[in-house]
Tab-separated table of C-alpha atoms in Angstrom:
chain	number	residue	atom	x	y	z
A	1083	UNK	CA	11.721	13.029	-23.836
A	1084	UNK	CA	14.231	12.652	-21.463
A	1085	UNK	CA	14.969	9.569	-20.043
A	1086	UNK	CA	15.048	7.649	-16.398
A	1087	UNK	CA	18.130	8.040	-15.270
A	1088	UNK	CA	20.152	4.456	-14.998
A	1089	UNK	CA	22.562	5.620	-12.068
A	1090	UNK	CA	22.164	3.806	-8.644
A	1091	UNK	CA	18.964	4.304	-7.301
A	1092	UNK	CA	20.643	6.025	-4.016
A	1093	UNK	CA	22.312	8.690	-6.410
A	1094	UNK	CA	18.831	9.236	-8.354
A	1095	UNK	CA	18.342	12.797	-7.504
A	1096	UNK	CA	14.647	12.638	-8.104
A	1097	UNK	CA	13.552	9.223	-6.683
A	1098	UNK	CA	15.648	10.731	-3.614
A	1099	UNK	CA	13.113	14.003	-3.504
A	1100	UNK	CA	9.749	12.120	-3.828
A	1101	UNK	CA	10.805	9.363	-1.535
A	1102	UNK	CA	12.050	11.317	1.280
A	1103	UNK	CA	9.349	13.785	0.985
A	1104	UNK	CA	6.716	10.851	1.161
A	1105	UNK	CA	8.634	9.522	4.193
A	1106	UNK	CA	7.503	12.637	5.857
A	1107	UNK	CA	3.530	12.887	4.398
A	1108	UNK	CA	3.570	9.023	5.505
A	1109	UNK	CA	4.186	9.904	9.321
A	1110	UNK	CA	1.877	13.265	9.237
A	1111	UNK	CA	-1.090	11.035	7.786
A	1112	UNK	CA	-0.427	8.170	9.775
A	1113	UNK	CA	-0.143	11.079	13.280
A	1114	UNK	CA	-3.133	12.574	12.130
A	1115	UNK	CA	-5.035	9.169	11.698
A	1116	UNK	CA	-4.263	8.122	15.183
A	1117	UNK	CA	-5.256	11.634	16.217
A	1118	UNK	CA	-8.634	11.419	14.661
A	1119	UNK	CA	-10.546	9.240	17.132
A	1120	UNK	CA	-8.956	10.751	20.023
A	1121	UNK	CA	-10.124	13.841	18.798
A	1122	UNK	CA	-13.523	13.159	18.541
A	1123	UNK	CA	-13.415	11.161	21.829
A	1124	UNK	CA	-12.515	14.513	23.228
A	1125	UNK	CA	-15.267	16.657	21.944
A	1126	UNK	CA	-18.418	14.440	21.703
A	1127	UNK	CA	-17.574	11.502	23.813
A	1128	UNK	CA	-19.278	8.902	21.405
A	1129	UNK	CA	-16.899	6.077	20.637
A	1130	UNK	CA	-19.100	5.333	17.673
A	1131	UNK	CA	-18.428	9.003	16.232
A	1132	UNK	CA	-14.936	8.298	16.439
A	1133	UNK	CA	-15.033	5.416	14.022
A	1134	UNK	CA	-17.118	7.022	12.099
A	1135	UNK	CA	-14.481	9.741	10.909
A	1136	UNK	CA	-11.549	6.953	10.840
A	1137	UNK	CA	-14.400	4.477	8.900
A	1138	UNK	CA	-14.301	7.980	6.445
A	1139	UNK	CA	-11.440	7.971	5.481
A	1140	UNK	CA	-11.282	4.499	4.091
A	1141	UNK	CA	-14.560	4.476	2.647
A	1142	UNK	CA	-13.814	7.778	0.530
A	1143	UNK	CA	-10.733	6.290	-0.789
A	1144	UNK	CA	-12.541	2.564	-1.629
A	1145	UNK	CA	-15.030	4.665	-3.457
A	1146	UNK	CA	-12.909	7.023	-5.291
A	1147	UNK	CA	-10.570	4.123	-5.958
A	1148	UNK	CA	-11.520	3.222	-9.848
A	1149	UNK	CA	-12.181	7.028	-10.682
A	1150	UNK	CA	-8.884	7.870	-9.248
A	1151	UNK	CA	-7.358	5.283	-11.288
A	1152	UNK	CA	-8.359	6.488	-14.683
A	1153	UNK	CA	-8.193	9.818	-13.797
A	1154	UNK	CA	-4.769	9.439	-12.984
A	1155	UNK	CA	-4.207	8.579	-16.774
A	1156	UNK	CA	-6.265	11.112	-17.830
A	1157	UNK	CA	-4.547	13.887	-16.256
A	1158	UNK	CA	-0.474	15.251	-15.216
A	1159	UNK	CA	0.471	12.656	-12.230
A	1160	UNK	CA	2.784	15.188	-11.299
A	1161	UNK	CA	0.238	18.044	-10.909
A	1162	UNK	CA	-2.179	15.165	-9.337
A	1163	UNK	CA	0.704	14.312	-6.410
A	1164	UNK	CA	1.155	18.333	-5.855
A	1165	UNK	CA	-2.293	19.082	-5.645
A	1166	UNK	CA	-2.567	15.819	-3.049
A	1167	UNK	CA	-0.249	17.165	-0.837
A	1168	UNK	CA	-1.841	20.895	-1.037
A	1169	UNK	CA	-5.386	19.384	-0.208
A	1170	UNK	CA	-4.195	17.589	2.891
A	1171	UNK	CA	-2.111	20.579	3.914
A	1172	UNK	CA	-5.179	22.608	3.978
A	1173	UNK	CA	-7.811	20.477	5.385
A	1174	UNK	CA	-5.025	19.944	8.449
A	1175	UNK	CA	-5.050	23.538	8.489
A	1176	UNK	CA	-8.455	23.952	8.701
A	1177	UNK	CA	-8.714	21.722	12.041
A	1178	UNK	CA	-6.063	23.853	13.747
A	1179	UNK	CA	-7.729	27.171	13.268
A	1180	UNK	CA	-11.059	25.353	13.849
A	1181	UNK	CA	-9.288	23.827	17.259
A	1182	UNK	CA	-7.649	27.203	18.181
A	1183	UNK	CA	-10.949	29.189	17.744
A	1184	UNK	CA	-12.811	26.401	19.984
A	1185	UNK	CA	-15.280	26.159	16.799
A	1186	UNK	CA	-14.268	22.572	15.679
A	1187	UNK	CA	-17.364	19.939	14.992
A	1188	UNK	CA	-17.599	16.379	13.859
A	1189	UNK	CA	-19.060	17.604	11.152
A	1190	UNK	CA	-15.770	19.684	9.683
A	1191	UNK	CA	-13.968	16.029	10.608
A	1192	UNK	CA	-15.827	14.136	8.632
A	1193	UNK	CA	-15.177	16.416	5.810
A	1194	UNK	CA	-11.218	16.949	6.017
A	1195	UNK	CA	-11.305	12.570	6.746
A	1196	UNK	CA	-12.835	12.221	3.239
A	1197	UNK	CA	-10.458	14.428	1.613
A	1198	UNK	CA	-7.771	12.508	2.907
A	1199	UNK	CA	-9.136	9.195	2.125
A	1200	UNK	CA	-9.542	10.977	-2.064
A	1201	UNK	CA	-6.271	12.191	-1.974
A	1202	UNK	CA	-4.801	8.824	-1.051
A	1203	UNK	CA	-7.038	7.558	-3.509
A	1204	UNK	CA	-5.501	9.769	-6.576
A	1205	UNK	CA	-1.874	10.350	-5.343
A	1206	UNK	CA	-1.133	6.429	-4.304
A	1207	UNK	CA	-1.887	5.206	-8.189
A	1208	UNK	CA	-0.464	7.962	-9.672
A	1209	UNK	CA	3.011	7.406	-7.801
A	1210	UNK	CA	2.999	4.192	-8.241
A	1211	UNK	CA	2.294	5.109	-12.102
A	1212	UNK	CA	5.508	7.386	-12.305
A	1213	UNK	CA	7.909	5.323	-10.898
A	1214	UNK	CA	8.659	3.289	-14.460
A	1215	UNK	CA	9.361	7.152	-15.606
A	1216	UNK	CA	11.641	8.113	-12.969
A	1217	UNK	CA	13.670	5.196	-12.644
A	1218	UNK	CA	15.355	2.392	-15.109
A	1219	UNK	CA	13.394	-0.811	-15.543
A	1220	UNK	CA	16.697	-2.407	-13.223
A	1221	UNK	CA	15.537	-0.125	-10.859
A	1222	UNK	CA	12.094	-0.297	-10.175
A	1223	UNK	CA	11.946	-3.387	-7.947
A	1224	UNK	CA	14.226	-1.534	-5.815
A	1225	UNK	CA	12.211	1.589	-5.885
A	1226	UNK	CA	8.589	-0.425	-4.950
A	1227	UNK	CA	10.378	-2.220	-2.377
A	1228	UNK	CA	11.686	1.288	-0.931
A	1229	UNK	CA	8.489	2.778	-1.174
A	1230	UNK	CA	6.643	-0.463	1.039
A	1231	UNK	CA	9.572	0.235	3.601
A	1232	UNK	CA	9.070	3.982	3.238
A	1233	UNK	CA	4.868	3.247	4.196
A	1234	UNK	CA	5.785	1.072	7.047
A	1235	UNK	CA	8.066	3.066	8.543
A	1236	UNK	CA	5.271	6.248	7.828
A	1237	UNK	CA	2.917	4.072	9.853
A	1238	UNK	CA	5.196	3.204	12.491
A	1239	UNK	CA	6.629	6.997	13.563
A	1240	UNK	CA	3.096	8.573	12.799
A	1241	UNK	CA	1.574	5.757	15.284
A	1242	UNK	CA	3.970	6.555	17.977
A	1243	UNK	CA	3.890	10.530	17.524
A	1244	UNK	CA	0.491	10.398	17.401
A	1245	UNK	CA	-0.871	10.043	20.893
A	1246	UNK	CA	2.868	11.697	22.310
A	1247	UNK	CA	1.524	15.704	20.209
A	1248	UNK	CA	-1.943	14.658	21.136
A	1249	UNK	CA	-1.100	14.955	24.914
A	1250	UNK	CA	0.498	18.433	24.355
A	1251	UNK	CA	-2.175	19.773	22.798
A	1252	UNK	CA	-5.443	18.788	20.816
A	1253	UNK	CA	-4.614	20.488	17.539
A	1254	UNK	CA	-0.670	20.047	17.907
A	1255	UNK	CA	-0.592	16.846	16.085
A	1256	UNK	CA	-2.634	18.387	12.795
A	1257	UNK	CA	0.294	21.235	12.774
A	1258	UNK	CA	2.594	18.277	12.353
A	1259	UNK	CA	0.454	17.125	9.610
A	1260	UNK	CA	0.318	20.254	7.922
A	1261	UNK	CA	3.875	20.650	8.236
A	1262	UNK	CA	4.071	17.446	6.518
A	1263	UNK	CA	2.295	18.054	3.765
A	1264	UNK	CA	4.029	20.831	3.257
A	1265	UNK	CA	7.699	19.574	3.082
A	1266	UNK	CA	6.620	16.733	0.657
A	1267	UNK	CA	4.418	19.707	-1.915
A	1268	UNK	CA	7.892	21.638	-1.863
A	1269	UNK	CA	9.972	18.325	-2.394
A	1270	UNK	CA	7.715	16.943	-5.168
A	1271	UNK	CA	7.837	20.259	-6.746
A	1272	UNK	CA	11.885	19.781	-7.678
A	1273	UNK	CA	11.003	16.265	-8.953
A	1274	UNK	CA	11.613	16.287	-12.294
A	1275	UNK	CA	9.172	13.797	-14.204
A	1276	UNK	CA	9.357	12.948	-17.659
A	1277	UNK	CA	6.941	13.548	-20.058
A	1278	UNK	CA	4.967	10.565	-21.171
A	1279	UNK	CA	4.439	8.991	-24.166
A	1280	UNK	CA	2.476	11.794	-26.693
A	1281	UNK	CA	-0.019	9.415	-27.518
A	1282	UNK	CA	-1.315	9.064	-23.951
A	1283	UNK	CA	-0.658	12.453	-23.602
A	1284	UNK	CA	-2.758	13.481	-26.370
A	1285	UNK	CA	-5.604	11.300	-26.418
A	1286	UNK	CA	-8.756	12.888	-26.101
A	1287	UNK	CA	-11.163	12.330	-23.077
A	1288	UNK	CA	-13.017	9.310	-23.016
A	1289	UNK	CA	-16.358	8.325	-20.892
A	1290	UNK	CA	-15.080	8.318	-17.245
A	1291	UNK	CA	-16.951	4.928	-16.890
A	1292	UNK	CA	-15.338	3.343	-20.465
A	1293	UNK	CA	-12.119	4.323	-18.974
A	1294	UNK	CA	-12.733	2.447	-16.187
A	1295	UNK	CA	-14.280	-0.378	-17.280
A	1296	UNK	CA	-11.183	-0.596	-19.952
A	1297	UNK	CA	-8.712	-0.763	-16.893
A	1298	UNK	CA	-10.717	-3.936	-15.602
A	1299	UNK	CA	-11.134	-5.485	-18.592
A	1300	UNK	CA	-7.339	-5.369	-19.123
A	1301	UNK	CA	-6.582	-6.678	-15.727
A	1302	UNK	CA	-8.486	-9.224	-16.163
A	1303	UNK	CA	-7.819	-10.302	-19.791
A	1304	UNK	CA	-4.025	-10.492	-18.328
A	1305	UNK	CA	-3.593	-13.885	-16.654
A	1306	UNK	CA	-0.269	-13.168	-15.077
A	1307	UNK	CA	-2.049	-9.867	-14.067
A	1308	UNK	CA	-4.684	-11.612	-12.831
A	1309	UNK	CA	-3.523	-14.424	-11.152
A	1310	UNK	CA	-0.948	-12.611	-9.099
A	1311	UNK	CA	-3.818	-10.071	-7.961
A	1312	UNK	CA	-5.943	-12.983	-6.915
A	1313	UNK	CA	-3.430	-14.700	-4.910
A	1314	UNK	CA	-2.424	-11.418	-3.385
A	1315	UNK	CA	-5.569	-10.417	-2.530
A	1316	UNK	CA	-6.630	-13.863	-1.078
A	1317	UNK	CA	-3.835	-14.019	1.263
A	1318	UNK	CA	-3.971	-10.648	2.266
A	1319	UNK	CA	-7.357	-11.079	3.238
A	1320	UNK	CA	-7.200	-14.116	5.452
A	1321	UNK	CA	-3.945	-12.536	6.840
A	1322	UNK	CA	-5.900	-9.718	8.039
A	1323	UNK	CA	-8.225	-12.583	9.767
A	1324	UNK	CA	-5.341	-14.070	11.218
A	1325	UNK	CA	-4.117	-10.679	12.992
A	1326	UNK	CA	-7.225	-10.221	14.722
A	1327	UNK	CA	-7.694	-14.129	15.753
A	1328	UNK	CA	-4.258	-13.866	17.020
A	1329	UNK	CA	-4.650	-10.075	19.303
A	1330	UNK	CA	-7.863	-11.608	20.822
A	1331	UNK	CA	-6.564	-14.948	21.485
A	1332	UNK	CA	-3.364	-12.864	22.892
A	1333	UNK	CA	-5.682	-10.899	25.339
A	1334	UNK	CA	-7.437	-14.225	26.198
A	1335	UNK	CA	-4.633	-15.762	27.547
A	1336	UNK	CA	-3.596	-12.640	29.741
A	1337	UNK	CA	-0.759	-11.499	27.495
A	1338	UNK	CA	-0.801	-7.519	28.925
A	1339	UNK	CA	-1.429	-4.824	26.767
A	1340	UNK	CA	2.066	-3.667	26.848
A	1341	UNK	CA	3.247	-7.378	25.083
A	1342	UNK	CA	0.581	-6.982	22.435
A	1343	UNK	CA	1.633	-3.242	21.590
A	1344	UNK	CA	4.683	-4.800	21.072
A	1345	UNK	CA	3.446	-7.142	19.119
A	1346	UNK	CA	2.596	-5.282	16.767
A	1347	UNK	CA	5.206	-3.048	16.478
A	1348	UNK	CA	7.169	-6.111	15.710
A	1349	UNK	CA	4.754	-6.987	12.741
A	1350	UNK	CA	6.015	-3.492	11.252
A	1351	UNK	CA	9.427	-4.240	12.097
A	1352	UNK	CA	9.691	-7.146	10.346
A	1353	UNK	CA	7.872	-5.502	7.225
A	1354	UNK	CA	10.462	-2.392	7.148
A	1355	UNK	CA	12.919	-5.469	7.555
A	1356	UNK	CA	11.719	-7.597	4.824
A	1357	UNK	CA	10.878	-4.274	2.173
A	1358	UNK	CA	14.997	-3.702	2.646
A	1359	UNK	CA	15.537	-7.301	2.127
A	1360	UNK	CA	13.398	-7.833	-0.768
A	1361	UNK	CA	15.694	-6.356	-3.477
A	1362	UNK	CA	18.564	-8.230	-3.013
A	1363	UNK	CA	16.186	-11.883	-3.231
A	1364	UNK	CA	14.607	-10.819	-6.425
A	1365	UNK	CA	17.541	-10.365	-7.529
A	1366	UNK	CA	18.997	-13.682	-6.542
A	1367	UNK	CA	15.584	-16.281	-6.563
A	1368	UNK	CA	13.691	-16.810	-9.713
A	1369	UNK	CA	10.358	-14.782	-9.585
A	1370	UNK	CA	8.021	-18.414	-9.351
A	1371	UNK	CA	10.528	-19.706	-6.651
A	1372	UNK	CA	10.716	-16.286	-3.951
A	1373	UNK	CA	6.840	-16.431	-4.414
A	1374	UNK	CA	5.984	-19.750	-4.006
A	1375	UNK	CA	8.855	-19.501	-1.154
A	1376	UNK	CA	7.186	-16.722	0.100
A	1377	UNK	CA	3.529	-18.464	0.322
A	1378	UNK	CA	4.887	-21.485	1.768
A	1379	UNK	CA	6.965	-19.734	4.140
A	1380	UNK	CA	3.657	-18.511	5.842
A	1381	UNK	CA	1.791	-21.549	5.710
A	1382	UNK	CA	4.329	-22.844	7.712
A	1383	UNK	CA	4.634	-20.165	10.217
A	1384	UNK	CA	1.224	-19.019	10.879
A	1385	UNK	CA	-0.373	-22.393	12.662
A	1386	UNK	CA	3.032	-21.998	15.205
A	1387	UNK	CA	0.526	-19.708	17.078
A	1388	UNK	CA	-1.492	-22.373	18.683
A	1389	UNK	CA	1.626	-23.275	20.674
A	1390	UNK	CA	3.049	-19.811	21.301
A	1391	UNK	CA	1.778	-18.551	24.348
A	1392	UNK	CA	4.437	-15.138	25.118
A	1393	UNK	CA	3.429	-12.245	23.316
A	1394	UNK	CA	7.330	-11.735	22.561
A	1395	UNK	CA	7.732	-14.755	21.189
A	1396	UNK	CA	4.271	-14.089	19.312
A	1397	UNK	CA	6.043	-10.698	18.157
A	1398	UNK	CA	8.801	-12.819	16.600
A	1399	UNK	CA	6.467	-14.113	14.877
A	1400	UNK	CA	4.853	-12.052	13.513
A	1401	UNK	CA	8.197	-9.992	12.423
A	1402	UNK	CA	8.927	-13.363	10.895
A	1403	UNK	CA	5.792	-13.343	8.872
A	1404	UNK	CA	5.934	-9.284	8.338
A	1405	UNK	CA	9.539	-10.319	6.647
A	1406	UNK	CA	8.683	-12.750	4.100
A	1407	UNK	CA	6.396	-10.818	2.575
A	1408	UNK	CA	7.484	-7.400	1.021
A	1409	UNK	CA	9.694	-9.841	-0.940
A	1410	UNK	CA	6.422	-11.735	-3.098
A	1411	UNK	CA	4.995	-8.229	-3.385
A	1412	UNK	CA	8.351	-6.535	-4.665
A	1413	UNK	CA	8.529	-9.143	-7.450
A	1414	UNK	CA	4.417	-9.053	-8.395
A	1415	UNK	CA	3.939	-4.881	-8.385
A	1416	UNK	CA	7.704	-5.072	-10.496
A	1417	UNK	CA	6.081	-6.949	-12.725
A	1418	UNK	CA	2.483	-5.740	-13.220
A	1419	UNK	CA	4.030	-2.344	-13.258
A	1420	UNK	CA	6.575	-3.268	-16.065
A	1421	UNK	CA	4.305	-5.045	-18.050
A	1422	UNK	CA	1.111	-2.852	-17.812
A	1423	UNK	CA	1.189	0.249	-21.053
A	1424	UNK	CA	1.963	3.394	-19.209
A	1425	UNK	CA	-1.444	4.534	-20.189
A	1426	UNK	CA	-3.153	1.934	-18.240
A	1427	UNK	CA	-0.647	1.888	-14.912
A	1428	UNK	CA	-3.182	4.674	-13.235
A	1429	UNK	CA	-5.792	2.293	-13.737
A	1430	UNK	CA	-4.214	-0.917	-12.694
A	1431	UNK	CA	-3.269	1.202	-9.477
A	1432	UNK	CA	-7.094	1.802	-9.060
A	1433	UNK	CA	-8.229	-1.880	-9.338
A	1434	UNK	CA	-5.100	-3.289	-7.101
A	1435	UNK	CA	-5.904	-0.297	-4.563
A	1436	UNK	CA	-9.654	-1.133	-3.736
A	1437	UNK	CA	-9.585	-4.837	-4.025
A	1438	UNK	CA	-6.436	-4.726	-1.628
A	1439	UNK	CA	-8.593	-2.405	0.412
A	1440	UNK	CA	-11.681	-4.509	0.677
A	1441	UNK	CA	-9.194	-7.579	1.559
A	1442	UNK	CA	-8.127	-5.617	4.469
A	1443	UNK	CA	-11.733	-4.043	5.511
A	1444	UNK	CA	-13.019	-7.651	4.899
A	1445	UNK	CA	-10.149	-9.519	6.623
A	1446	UNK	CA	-10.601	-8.136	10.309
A	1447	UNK	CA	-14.927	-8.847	10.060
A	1448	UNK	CA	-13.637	-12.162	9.300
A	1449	UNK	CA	-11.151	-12.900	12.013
A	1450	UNK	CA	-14.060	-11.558	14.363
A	1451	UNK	CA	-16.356	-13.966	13.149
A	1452	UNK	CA	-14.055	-17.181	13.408
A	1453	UNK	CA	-13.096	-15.738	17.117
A	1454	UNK	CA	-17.244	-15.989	17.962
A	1455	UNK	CA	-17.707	-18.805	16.029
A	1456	UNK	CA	-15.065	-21.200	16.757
A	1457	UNK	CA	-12.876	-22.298	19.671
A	1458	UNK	CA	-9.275	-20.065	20.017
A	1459	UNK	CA	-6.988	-22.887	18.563
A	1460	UNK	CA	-9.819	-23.735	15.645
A	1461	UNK	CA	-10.209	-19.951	14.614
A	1462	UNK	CA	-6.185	-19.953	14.310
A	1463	UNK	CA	-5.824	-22.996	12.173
A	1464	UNK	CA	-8.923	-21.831	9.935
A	1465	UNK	CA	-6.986	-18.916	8.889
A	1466	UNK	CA	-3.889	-21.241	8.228
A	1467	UNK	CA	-5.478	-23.670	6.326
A	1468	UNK	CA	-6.792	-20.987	4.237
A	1469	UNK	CA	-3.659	-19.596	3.799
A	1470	UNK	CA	-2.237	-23.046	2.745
A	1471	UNK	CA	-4.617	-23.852	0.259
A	1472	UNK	CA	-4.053	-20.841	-1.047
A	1473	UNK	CA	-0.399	-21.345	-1.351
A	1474	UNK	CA	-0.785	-24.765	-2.705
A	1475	UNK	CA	-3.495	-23.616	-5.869
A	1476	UNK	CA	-0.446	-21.085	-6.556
A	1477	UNK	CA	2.325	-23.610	-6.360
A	1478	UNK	CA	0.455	-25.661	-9.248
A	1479	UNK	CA	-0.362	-22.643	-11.140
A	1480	UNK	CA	0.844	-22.531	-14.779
A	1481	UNK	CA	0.654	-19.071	-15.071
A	1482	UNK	CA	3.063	-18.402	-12.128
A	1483	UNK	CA	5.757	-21.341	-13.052
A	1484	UNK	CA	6.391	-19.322	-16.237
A	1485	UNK	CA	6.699	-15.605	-14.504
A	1486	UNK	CA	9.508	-13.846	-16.152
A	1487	UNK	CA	12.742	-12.258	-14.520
A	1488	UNK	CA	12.658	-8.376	-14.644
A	1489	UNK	CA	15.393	-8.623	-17.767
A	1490	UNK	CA	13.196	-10.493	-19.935
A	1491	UNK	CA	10.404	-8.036	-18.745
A	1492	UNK	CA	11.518	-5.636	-21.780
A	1493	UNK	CA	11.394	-7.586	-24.491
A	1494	UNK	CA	8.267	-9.288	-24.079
A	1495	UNK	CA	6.180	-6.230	-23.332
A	1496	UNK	CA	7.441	-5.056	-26.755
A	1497	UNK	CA	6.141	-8.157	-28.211
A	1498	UNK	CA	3.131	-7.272	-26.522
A	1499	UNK	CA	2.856	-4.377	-27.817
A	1500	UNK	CA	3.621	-5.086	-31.373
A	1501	UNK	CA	1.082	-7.973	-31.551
């Protein structure tokens, strides 16, 4: 078995051809995504229709999430990520001959929006999976902060492209998409990923649902594992609340649309910023300190709101926020990654992808519901106080004060292993 190669992660040849070529999918999903709604704005008219394909997409992948998981150590990851990228291709192509012909429905967009949301649903864990393989252990919290700056940036282009091919043509951005798709199959295909360890490989098919419930019961049973997904998860959710409090209370104060576009694009900023910046603090700050750091650094931040009352300013903020946190989630994904068996990482990608997803479906419902519910400045400081709680149950948490650096990640997973 050939071995991750321990060069710098810029000269890996094949960390190099599945990140670039993911760079690429990123912005063709996130184009075709924005062009969804518009799309079906433009045929039926029915605002509700139109978040019903985009509400697709996420619902297919929340439901395939645990499947996908264990499938993904079931099966080749490699073959999984290839036949990803082939699916989408096709079901992009399908819409533009569908488009060109005059012949496309809601119906067909429904269907090519749920193969989209299952292929993000297999290829995302099974990526994530692969990277221990194709990289040395020093690398990998490089690598997963590359890949959250990667997905950011993805979003960012894809948003922006989106509505720009839209205007020339209904079906032009899907061609992008296709094109996409395409350039990140034929760059995954010169990848070269190394075998895994015969025993997984060779392990004979077990119940789908034993599988599953096997990669929950080891999350769970973990209490690093587990406490760093809970604390994750929590913020992320009220986070998501705090967004929307913060765009409504923007519009309520007669910020202009413009502002809050901008905004927002400083939110990704500041993410791209802080995924960059992440590997050279978890290199530097203890793994406890950056994300107890991290946790207080937004309690602090996110009540400044109430006072902020220029939607640049607000932007600032937010890019300040956006910054901090790529650097907690570098050091928590380095280590569950690290730590989890190789035959369980597909798994662990399936539990962390749906309960991140329902934190982020859940999160907006809840910002709407503190915006009816409560005055502007109370709905704000509800989400903040969460947030610090939050951030104070992890500063006192046991489990996190004795979170090991990435070097002494090695020899206690062997331990783990041997016991």
């Amino acid at each position: 078995m050939s071995a991750p190669s321990k060069e710098k992660l810029s000269r890996n040849r094949d960390y190099r051809l599945l990140w670039s070529g993911q760079v690429v999918s990123e912005a063709g999903f996130s184009t075709a995504t924005i062009a969804f709604p518009l799309l079906v704005l433009a045929i039926t008219g029915s605002a509700a229709q139109s978040g019903l394909v985009l509400g697709a997409i996420a619902i297919a992948q929340l439901v395939a999430g645990l499947p996908a998981g264990a499938l993904v150590d079931r099966w080749s990851r490699k073959r999984i990520m290839l036949g990803c990228e082939a699916v989408q291709a096709l079901g992009a192509a399908s819409l533009v001959l569908a488009l060109w012909w005059g012949v496309a429905g809601l119906a067909q967009l429904v269907v090519v929006a749920v193969l989209m949301g299952l292929c993000r649903a297999l290829f995302e864990p099974a990526e994530e999976a692969s990277l221990p393989r194709l990289v040395s252990t020093e690398q990998v919290p490089s690598a997963v902060a590359l890949n959250a700056a990667r997905t950011s940036a993805g979003q960012l282009s894809g948003t922006a492209l989106g509505g720009f091919l839209f205007a020339l043509g209904r079906f032009v951005p899907f061609v992008f998409d296709v094109v996409a798709h395409v350039v990140a199959f034929v760059s995954l295909v010169f990848v070269r990923l190394p075998a895994r360890p015969e025993p997984a490989a060779e392990r004979p098919p077990a119940h789908l649902g034993r599988e599953i419930a096997e990669g929950l019961r080891w999350v769970w049973q973990q209490p690093r594992v587990r406490v760093t997904a809970v604390c994750a998860i929590v913020l992320n959710l009220f986070f998501a609340a705090y967004y929307l409090v913060i765009i409504v209370l923007a519009n309520e104060r007669g910020v202009p649309a413009g502002e809050i576009g901008v905004m927002a694009a400083m939110l990704g900023a500041g993410g791209i910023a802080g995924a960059l910046a992440a590997p050279y603090l978890h290199r530097r700050i203890s793994p406890y300190a950056l994300i107890i750091g991290v946790f207080w650094g937004l309690t602090v931040l996110t009540p400044l709101a109430v006072f902020v009352h220029d939607g640049y300013l607000m932007g600032l903020l937010f890019a300040a926020m956006a910054f901090l946190a790529p650097a907690a989630n570098t050091t928590i994904n380095t280590y569950q990654l690290l730590y989890t068996p190789d035959e369980l990482r597909g798994r662990l990608g399936g539990v962390m992808g749906v309960t991140g997803g329902l934190a982020a479906a859940l999160g907006p419902a809840l910002g709407g519901w503190l915006v009816d519910l409560l005055p502007d400045s109370a709905a704000v400081l509800s989400c903040a106080g969460a947030i610090a709680v939050v951030t104070v149950l992890t500063t006192f948490s046991r489990t996190l004060r004795g979170f090991p650096a990435v070097a002494d990640l090695e020899e206690e997973t062997h331990n783990t292993k041997e016991s």
